[in-house]
Short mmCIF file of C-alpha atoms and ligand atoms in Angstrom, two decimals:
data_model
loop_
_atom_site.label_atom_id
_atom_site.label_comp_id
_atom_site.label_asym_id
_atom_site.label_seq_id
_atom_site.Cartn_x
_atom_site.Cartn_y
_atom_site.Cartn_z
CA UNK A 1 131.06 167.56 58.50
CA UNK A 2 131.55 169.25 55.16
CA UNK A 3 133.99 167.73 52.62
CA UNK A 4 137.33 168.45 54.23
CA UNK A 5 139.29 171.32 52.78
CA UNK A 6 142.93 171.66 53.91
CA UNK A 7 144.58 174.69 55.52
CA UNK A 8 146.40 175.25 52.27
CA UNK A 9 143.17 175.10 50.17
CA UNK A 10 141.53 177.67 52.44
CA UNK A 11 144.32 180.03 53.16
CA UNK A 12 146.81 179.42 50.27
CA UNK A 13 149.72 178.71 52.55
CA UNK A 14 150.88 176.12 55.09
CA UNK A 15 150.23 176.13 58.81
CA UNK A 16 153.15 176.50 61.21
CA UNK A 17 151.54 175.32 64.43
CA UNK A 18 149.25 172.35 65.16
CA UNK A 19 147.50 171.20 68.29
CA UNK A 20 144.71 168.98 69.35
CA UNK A 21 142.51 168.10 72.34
CA UNK A 22 139.99 165.28 72.99
CA UNK A 23 136.33 165.17 73.79
CA UNK A 24 135.28 163.30 76.91
CA UNK A 25 132.73 161.01 78.40
CA UNK A 26 131.86 161.52 82.06
CA UNK A 27 131.86 158.06 83.62
CA UNK A 28 130.01 159.24 86.70
CA UNK A 29 129.51 162.47 88.78
CA UNK A 30 126.75 164.39 86.97
CA UNK A 31 125.77 167.91 88.09
CA UNK A 32 128.33 167.63 90.89
CA UNK A 33 131.02 169.91 89.45
CA UNK A 34 129.21 173.21 90.05
CA UNK A 35 128.43 171.96 93.55
CA UNK A 36 132.06 171.63 94.56
CA UNK A 37 131.89 167.81 94.28
CA UNK A 38 133.57 164.91 92.50
CA UNK A 39 133.62 163.94 88.79
CA UNK A 40 135.14 161.05 86.82
CA UNK A 41 135.54 161.90 83.16
CA UNK A 42 137.61 160.07 80.57
CA UNK A 43 138.94 161.35 77.27
CA UNK A 44 137.45 159.77 74.14
CA UNK A 45 139.57 158.79 71.12
CA UNK A 46 138.07 161.69 69.12
CA UNK A 47 139.86 165.05 68.95
CA UNK A 48 139.49 168.57 67.82
CA UNK A 49 142.55 169.51 65.64
CA UNK A 50 143.61 173.09 65.15
CA UNK A 51 146.22 174.37 62.61
CA UNK A 52 147.45 177.87 62.78
CA UNK A 53 149.74 180.41 61.12
CA UNK A 54 150.60 183.82 62.45
CA UNK A 55 149.86 187.03 60.43
CA UNK A 56 151.65 190.36 60.56
CA UNK A 57 148.50 192.30 61.35
CA UNK A 58 145.79 192.18 64.03
CA UNK A 59 143.27 190.16 61.95
CA UNK A 60 142.06 186.67 62.88
CA UNK A 61 140.74 184.48 60.01
CA UNK A 62 138.92 181.32 61.07
CA UNK A 63 137.61 178.34 59.19
CA UNK A 64 135.93 175.31 60.72
CA UNK A 65 135.29 172.07 58.82
CA UNK A 66 132.41 171.45 61.16
CA UNK A 67 130.59 174.67 60.27
CA UNK A 68 131.31 174.77 56.55
CA UNK A 69 130.69 177.96 54.78
CA UNK A 70 133.18 180.81 54.45
CA UNK A 71 136.13 182.08 56.42
CA UNK A 72 135.08 184.16 59.43
CA UNK A 73 137.08 187.23 60.42
CA UNK A 74 137.58 189.70 63.29
CA UNK A 75 140.21 192.04 64.71
CA UNK A 76 141.98 191.55 67.96
CA UNK A 77 140.73 194.02 70.48
CA UNK A 78 137.38 194.14 68.75
CA UNK A 79 136.00 190.82 69.86
CA UNK A 80 132.20 190.96 70.28
CA UNK A 81 130.00 188.00 71.33
CA UNK A 82 127.91 186.97 68.31
CA UNK A 83 126.02 184.07 69.90
CA UNK A 84 127.55 181.66 67.43
CA UNK A 85 130.57 179.39 67.17
CA UNK A 86 133.03 182.12 66.46
CA UNK A 87 132.60 183.14 70.08
CA UNK A 88 134.77 180.23 71.27
CA UNK A 89 137.63 181.59 69.16
CA UNK A 90 137.04 185.25 70.04
CA UNK A 91 136.76 184.09 73.74
CA UNK A 92 140.21 182.54 73.63
CA UNK A 93 141.95 185.62 72.27
CA UNK A 94 140.01 187.82 74.72
CA UNK A 95 141.01 185.87 77.91
CA UNK A 96 144.67 185.67 76.74
CA UNK A 97 144.80 189.43 75.95
CA UNK A 98 143.05 190.21 79.33
CA UNK A 99 145.95 188.39 81.03
CA UNK A 100 148.32 190.67 79.23
CA UNK A 101 149.72 188.30 76.58
CA UNK A 102 150.44 190.30 73.46
CA UNK A 103 148.94 188.50 70.32
CA UNK A 104 149.16 189.12 66.67
CA UNK A 105 146.56 188.04 64.08
CA UNK A 106 146.52 184.55 62.72
CA UNK A 107 144.81 182.12 60.33
CA UNK A 108 143.24 179.12 61.96
CA UNK A 109 141.83 175.88 60.56
CA UNK A 110 139.62 173.85 62.86
CA UNK A 111 138.44 170.29 62.25
CA UNK A 112 136.88 168.19 65.01
CA UNK A 113 135.86 164.49 65.17
CA UNK A 114 134.03 165.17 68.42
CA UNK A 115 130.31 165.45 67.56
CA UNK A 116 128.99 168.90 68.34
CA UNK A 117 126.39 169.28 71.10
CA UNK A 118 126.15 165.53 71.96
CA UNK A 119 127.33 165.81 75.58
CA UNK A 120 130.88 164.72 74.53
CA UNK A 121 132.25 168.15 75.07
CA UNK A 122 133.20 169.41 71.61
CA UNK A 123 133.35 172.93 72.95
CA UNK A 124 136.07 172.23 75.51
CA UNK A 125 138.03 170.21 72.90
CA UNK A 126 137.94 173.30 70.73
CA UNK A 127 138.82 175.72 73.54
CA UNK A 128 141.78 173.62 74.67
CA UNK A 129 143.05 172.76 71.25
CA UNK A 130 143.02 176.44 70.21
CA UNK A 131 144.55 177.63 73.58
CA UNK A 132 147.34 175.03 73.09
CA UNK A 133 148.01 176.19 69.53
CA UNK A 134 148.16 179.88 70.78
CA UNK A 135 150.35 178.91 73.74
CA UNK A 136 152.89 177.43 71.37
CA UNK A 137 152.60 180.06 68.63
CA UNK A 138 153.17 182.89 71.11
CA UNK A 139 155.40 181.09 73.56
CA UNK A 140 153.05 181.77 76.45
CA UNK A 141 154.23 180.22 79.76
CA UNK A 142 151.18 178.65 81.12
CA UNK A 143 150.55 175.24 82.77
CA UNK A 144 148.03 172.71 81.51
CA UNK A 145 145.97 173.32 84.68
CA UNK A 146 145.81 177.02 83.98
CA UNK A 147 145.01 176.37 80.38
CA UNK A 148 141.93 174.47 81.67
CA UNK A 149 140.97 177.49 83.88
CA UNK A 150 141.23 179.72 80.77
CA UNK A 151 138.97 177.30 78.83
CA UNK A 152 136.39 177.65 81.54
CA UNK A 153 136.65 181.43 81.46
CA UNK A 154 136.16 181.42 77.68
CA UNK A 155 132.83 179.64 78.10
CA UNK A 156 131.80 181.41 81.31
CA UNK A 157 132.85 184.96 80.47
CA UNK A 158 132.62 185.18 76.68
CA UNK A 159 130.37 182.50 75.28
CA UNK A 160 127.95 182.84 78.28
CA UNK A 161 127.76 179.18 79.17
CA UNK A 162 127.89 178.55 82.97
CA UNK A 163 129.91 175.39 82.58
CA UNK A 164 132.11 173.90 85.35
CA UNK A 165 135.76 173.05 85.18
CA UNK A 166 135.37 169.35 84.29
CA UNK A 167 135.28 169.61 80.54
CA UNK A 168 138.29 171.91 79.99
CA UNK A 169 140.24 170.07 82.66
CA UNK A 170 139.90 166.62 81.17
CA UNK A 171 140.59 168.00 77.69
CA UNK A 172 143.77 169.56 78.99
CA UNK A 173 145.22 167.08 81.47
CA UNK A 174 143.33 163.77 80.74
CA UNK A 175 145.18 160.72 79.48
CA UNK A 176 143.86 158.31 76.93
CA UNK A 177 142.56 155.13 78.50
CA UNK A 178 142.53 156.71 81.95
CA UNK A 179 139.62 158.05 83.98
CA UNK A 180 140.42 161.44 85.63
CA UNK A 181 139.13 161.64 89.16
CA UNK A 182 138.68 165.31 90.02
CA UNK A 183 137.83 166.95 93.33
CA UNK A 184 136.32 170.15 91.77
CA UNK A 185 136.68 172.08 95.09
CA UNK A 186 140.48 172.20 94.94
CA UNK A 187 141.10 170.72 91.54
CA UNK A 188 143.21 167.83 92.80
CA UNK A 189 143.29 165.13 90.11
CA UNK A 190 144.15 161.46 89.95
CA UNK A 191 144.64 159.46 86.76
CA UNK A 192 143.05 156.00 87.07
CA UNK A 193 143.74 153.36 84.37
CA UNK A 194 140.54 151.97 82.95
CA UNK A 195 140.49 148.19 83.58
CA UNK A 196 141.56 146.09 80.57
CA UNK A 197 138.53 143.83 81.10
CA UNK A 198 136.04 146.60 80.48
CA UNK A 199 134.88 148.90 77.66
CA UNK A 200 132.53 151.89 77.51
CA UNK A 201 130.11 152.33 74.58
CA UNK A 202 128.73 155.78 74.10
CA UNK A 203 125.46 156.15 72.30
CA UNK A 204 124.22 159.59 71.28
CA UNK A 205 120.43 159.82 71.32
CA UNK A 206 120.56 162.53 68.63
CA UNK A 207 118.08 164.50 70.83
CA UNK A 208 118.96 167.91 72.26
CA UNK A 209 116.11 169.52 74.26
CA UNK A 210 115.39 173.01 73.02
CA UNK A 211 115.60 174.58 76.43
CA UNK A 212 118.58 172.63 77.71
CA UNK A 213 120.74 175.59 78.55
CA UNK A 214 117.88 177.26 80.41
CA UNK A 215 117.02 174.02 82.25
CA UNK A 216 120.67 173.60 83.22
CA UNK A 217 120.71 177.04 84.69
CA UNK A 218 117.51 176.30 86.54
CA UNK A 219 119.12 173.24 88.18
CA UNK A 220 122.10 175.33 89.23
CA UNK A 221 119.76 177.95 90.85
CA UNK A 222 117.79 175.20 92.56
CA UNK A 223 121.10 173.87 94.11
CA UNK A 224 121.97 177.41 95.23
CA UNK A 225 118.58 177.75 96.85
CA UNK A 226 118.93 174.31 98.54
CA UNK A 227 122.30 175.51 100.05
CA UNK A 228 120.70 178.73 101.24
CA UNK A 229 117.89 176.80 103.00
CA UNK A 230 120.51 174.36 104.52
CA UNK A 231 122.78 177.20 105.56
CA UNK A 232 125.81 175.83 103.70
CA UNK A 233 127.92 177.27 100.88
CA UNK A 234 128.04 174.23 98.56
CA UNK A 235 126.18 170.91 98.46
CA UNK A 236 129.54 169.28 98.70
CA UNK A 237 129.45 170.07 102.32
CA UNK A 238 126.70 167.52 102.87
CA UNK A 239 127.38 163.76 103.32
CA UNK A 240 124.97 160.80 103.60
CA UNK A 241 124.78 161.57 107.33
CA UNK A 242 122.95 164.81 106.45
CA UNK A 243 120.29 163.08 104.31
CA UNK A 244 117.71 163.61 107.10
CA UNK A 245 118.15 167.34 106.79
CA UNK A 246 117.80 167.11 103.08
CA UNK A 247 114.60 165.05 103.41
CA UNK A 248 113.06 167.94 105.26
CA UNK A 249 113.50 170.38 102.34
CA UNK A 250 110.50 171.15 100.14
CA UNK A 251 110.50 169.97 96.55
CA UNK A 252 112.22 170.29 94.19
CA UNK A 253 115.12 171.16 96.43
CA UNK A 254 114.92 167.92 98.32
CA UNK A 255 115.38 165.81 95.15
CA UNK A 256 118.09 168.03 93.67
CA UNK A 257 120.18 167.97 96.86
CA UNK A 258 119.63 164.23 97.37
CA UNK A 259 120.93 163.59 93.83
CA UNK A 260 124.09 165.70 94.36
CA UNK A 261 124.97 164.10 97.81
CA UNK A 262 124.33 160.55 96.68
CA UNK A 263 126.10 161.11 93.34
CA UNK A 264 129.24 162.31 95.15
CA UNK A 265 129.22 159.03 97.13
CA UNK A 266 128.79 157.12 93.89
CA UNK A 267 131.80 158.79 92.38
CA UNK A 268 133.98 157.73 95.34
CA UNK A 269 132.47 154.23 95.02
CA UNK A 270 133.33 154.18 91.28
CA UNK A 271 136.91 155.16 91.98
CA UNK A 272 137.22 152.33 94.47
CA UNK A 273 135.59 149.91 91.94
CA UNK A 274 137.88 150.99 89.07
CA UNK A 275 140.95 150.61 91.31
CA UNK A 276 139.81 147.17 92.39
CA UNK A 277 138.85 146.25 88.83
CA UNK A 278 135.34 145.43 90.11
CA UNK A 279 133.28 146.09 87.06
CA UNK A 280 129.99 144.69 88.40
CA UNK A 281 130.21 147.16 91.26
CA UNK A 282 130.88 149.94 88.79
CA UNK A 283 128.00 148.94 86.62
CA UNK A 284 125.60 148.93 89.61
CA UNK A 285 126.79 152.47 90.46
CA UNK A 286 126.13 153.55 86.89
CA UNK A 287 122.54 152.16 87.12
CA UNK A 288 121.93 153.93 90.44
CA UNK A 289 123.29 157.12 89.05
CA UNK A 290 120.87 156.87 86.10
CA UNK A 291 117.89 156.42 88.40
CA UNK A 292 118.95 159.38 90.52
CA UNK A 293 119.34 161.56 87.44
CA UNK A 294 115.99 160.46 86.09
CA UNK A 295 113.88 160.69 89.30
CA UNK A 296 115.71 163.16 91.55
CA UNK A 297 117.51 165.54 89.16
CA UNK A 298 114.92 165.06 86.48
CA UNK A 299 117.25 165.49 83.50
CA UNK A 300 116.28 162.49 81.34
CA UNK A 301 114.03 162.48 78.29
CA UNK A 302 112.04 159.64 76.63
CA UNK A 303 114.65 158.87 73.93
CA UNK A 304 117.30 158.38 76.63
CA UNK A 305 114.98 155.98 78.50
CA UNK A 306 114.60 153.98 75.28
CA UNK A 307 118.34 153.62 74.96
CA UNK A 308 118.78 152.68 78.59
CA UNK A 309 115.99 150.03 78.35
CA UNK A 310 117.56 148.58 75.19
CA UNK A 311 120.97 148.41 76.98
CA UNK A 312 119.53 146.53 79.89
CA UNK A 313 118.13 143.85 77.56
CA UNK A 314 121.65 142.96 76.41
CA UNK A 315 123.67 140.37 78.21
CA UNK A 316 127.17 141.29 78.85
CA UNK A 317 126.19 144.73 80.07
CA UNK A 318 127.28 145.66 83.66
CA UNK A 319 125.44 148.98 83.79
CA UNK A 320 124.50 152.09 81.92
CA UNK A 321 123.54 155.72 82.48
CA UNK A 322 122.79 159.10 80.97
CA UNK A 323 126.06 161.01 80.67
CA UNK A 324 126.53 164.72 80.25
CA UNK A 325 124.20 167.44 81.34
CA UNK A 326 121.02 165.64 80.21
CA UNK A 327 117.80 166.89 78.56
CA UNK A 328 118.96 164.64 75.57
CA UNK A 329 122.58 163.86 74.83
CA UNK A 330 124.21 160.45 75.28
CA UNK A 331 124.22 157.26 77.36
CA UNK A 332 127.26 155.21 78.29
CA UNK A 333 127.18 151.44 78.58
CA UNK A 334 129.74 149.38 80.52
CA UNK A 335 130.50 146.10 78.66
CA UNK A 336 133.13 143.43 78.60
CA UNK A 337 136.16 144.32 76.50
CA UNK A 338 135.75 143.28 72.94
CA UNK A 339 131.92 143.26 73.13
CA UNK A 340 131.21 146.94 73.07
CA UNK A 341 131.06 147.26 69.35
CA UNK A 342 128.55 144.43 68.72
CA UNK A 343 126.40 145.45 71.77
CA UNK A 344 126.42 149.12 70.65
CA UNK A 345 125.46 148.21 67.13
CA UNK A 346 122.44 146.04 68.39
CA UNK A 347 121.29 148.87 70.65
CA UNK A 348 121.70 151.46 67.79
CA UNK A 349 119.70 149.27 65.37
CA UNK A 350 116.89 148.66 67.87
CA UNK A 351 116.81 152.42 68.68
CA UNK A 352 116.63 153.19 65.00
CA UNK A 353 113.64 150.94 64.61
CA UNK A 354 112.00 152.52 67.68
CA UNK A 355 112.63 156.19 66.91
CA UNK A 356 113.70 156.39 63.24
CA UNK A 357 117.00 157.98 64.34
CA UNK A 358 120.30 156.69 62.94
CA UNK A 359 123.05 156.67 65.53
CA UNK A 360 126.68 155.47 65.42
CA UNK A 361 128.08 153.91 68.75
CA UNK A 362 131.55 155.06 69.92
CA UNK A 363 133.68 152.54 71.86
CA UNK A 364 136.14 153.79 74.52
CA UNK A 365 138.48 151.55 76.42
CA UNK A 366 141.91 151.12 77.88
CA UNK A 367 143.62 150.91 74.53
CA UNK A 368 141.67 153.78 73.07
P1 ADP B 401 129.24 170.04 73.65
O1 ADP B 401 130.44 170.70 74.23
O2 ADP B 401 128.76 169.02 74.59
O3 ADP B 401 129.56 169.41 72.32
P2 ADP B 401 128.18 172.64 73.59
O4 ADP B 401 126.80 173.18 73.33
O5 ADP B 401 128.89 173.00 74.84
O6 ADP B 401 128.12 171.09 73.33
O7 ADP B 401 129.21 173.13 72.46
C1 ADP B 401 128.84 172.92 71.06
C2 ADP B 401 129.22 174.21 70.33
O8 ADP B 401 130.64 174.46 70.36
C3 ADP B 401 128.79 174.16 68.87
O9 ADP B 401 127.50 174.53 68.65
C4 ADP B 401 129.76 175.20 68.30
O10 ADP B 401 129.32 176.53 68.52
C5 ADP B 401 131.04 174.97 69.11
N1 ADP B 401 132.01 174.08 68.45
C6 ADP B 401 132.47 172.95 68.93
N2 ADP B 401 133.30 172.35 68.16
C7 ADP B 401 133.42 173.13 67.07
C8 ADP B 401 134.22 173.18 65.87
N3 ADP B 401 134.95 172.12 65.63
N4 ADP B 401 134.11 174.15 64.98
C9 ADP B 401 133.24 175.21 65.29
N5 ADP B 401 132.50 175.26 66.42
C10 ADP B 401 132.55 174.28 67.29
MG1 MG B 402 130.41 172.07 75.89
#
C-alpha cells in the first residue's frame, strides 16, 4: 500500500458517506459454488473501506490507496471496460444504472486492508463496500442479498471474471467470527459461530499462477462437460451413491466430478463438526479436501505444497488446506485458539528459508 493520503488530501473536501466490507477465507467447499453446491466461507478481520461524496455533475473521480498514482476519472453512462481495477468501480455504477437507479457523479476514496489477489477476495470486498456506499448515498432500496447478486454481476458482466456468488455473498451478509454455510443453488444461508477453542491461520504463498484465470475457466468447462456426459444439469445433482457412474467417466472429467461430489459431502461434514465443536473432525475434513484439490481437481502448486507440509510438522494443528481458487493463493491452518499466531510465524519463517518469500500470517477466530 502507498503512504496513505486522506480523502481531504486527495479531493480537498470531506466525505459524506462511508462504508466497508470484509475479505473472506473459505473454510471448505472449493470449486463447488459454480456447480450448484455448498460453501462455507468466513469473513476475515480485514476490510475494504470506501469514502464518498456526491458531485453535481456526471463525473466519477476515484482514488485507491492500494493502487497509488493519480485520481482516475470517467463519466456516468460512458463506462468502458479497461481491463484494470477501475472496472470494479465502473461495473458498480453500470449495474445500478441498468437497474434504473438514477446516479449523479461522485468522488470516492478506497483503502483496503485485504491483500489484493491472494485468494482472500479483495475484489468482492471492494464491490460490496462501494455498492453499500452508493446504496446509502442515493437511498437505493435494496437488500443485502440483492447487493451480493449485484456484486456478482459487476464481476461477471463488467470485469469479465466468471466468479460465483460466494465472495460477494459473504462480504455482504457474513458476520465476524461466524462461518456462513451457503447452499449456492437457492442461496439459503446459515450463520454458524466458529468454536471458541479453535483458530484459523491464513498464510498467503505469495504465488499467483500466470494463467490462473484461464485455468479456472478450463475447470468450469470440464465440469460442464462432465454434466453433459452424465446427463445432469449440475454436479450438485450427484451424491456419493453416484460415484460408480463418475468412475466410468474418462479423465479429466472423472477426477473433476469426483472432487466436486466428495467436496460437497465434506462441507456438510464440516458444518456438523463446527456445530458439534469437533475440531479434530473438522481438521480431517480440511486435510481430505486438500488432497482432493491436489490430486483430483489439480489446482495446487509446489509453493502451496511446501506450506502444507510445514503446517503438518507443527503439533497443535488439526488440519490444513489450500483455500480459494488455487493455482497459488493461500492455505488455511486449523489450530487451537491462542496458538495460531506462533504456529503461523514458525511456518512463515520456514517458508521464507525454503522459498525466499516473506509472508505475514493472518489469524481469524471467534473474537476476530
Ligand atoms: P481477490 O479477489 O482474491 O483478491 P481478484 O483477482 O478477484 O483477487 O481481485 C483482485 C483485483 O481487484 C485487483 O487486481 C484490483 O483490480 C481489484 N481490487 C481489489 N481491491 C482493490 C482496491 N482496494 N483498490 C483498487 N482495486 C482493487
Ligand atoms: Mg476476487
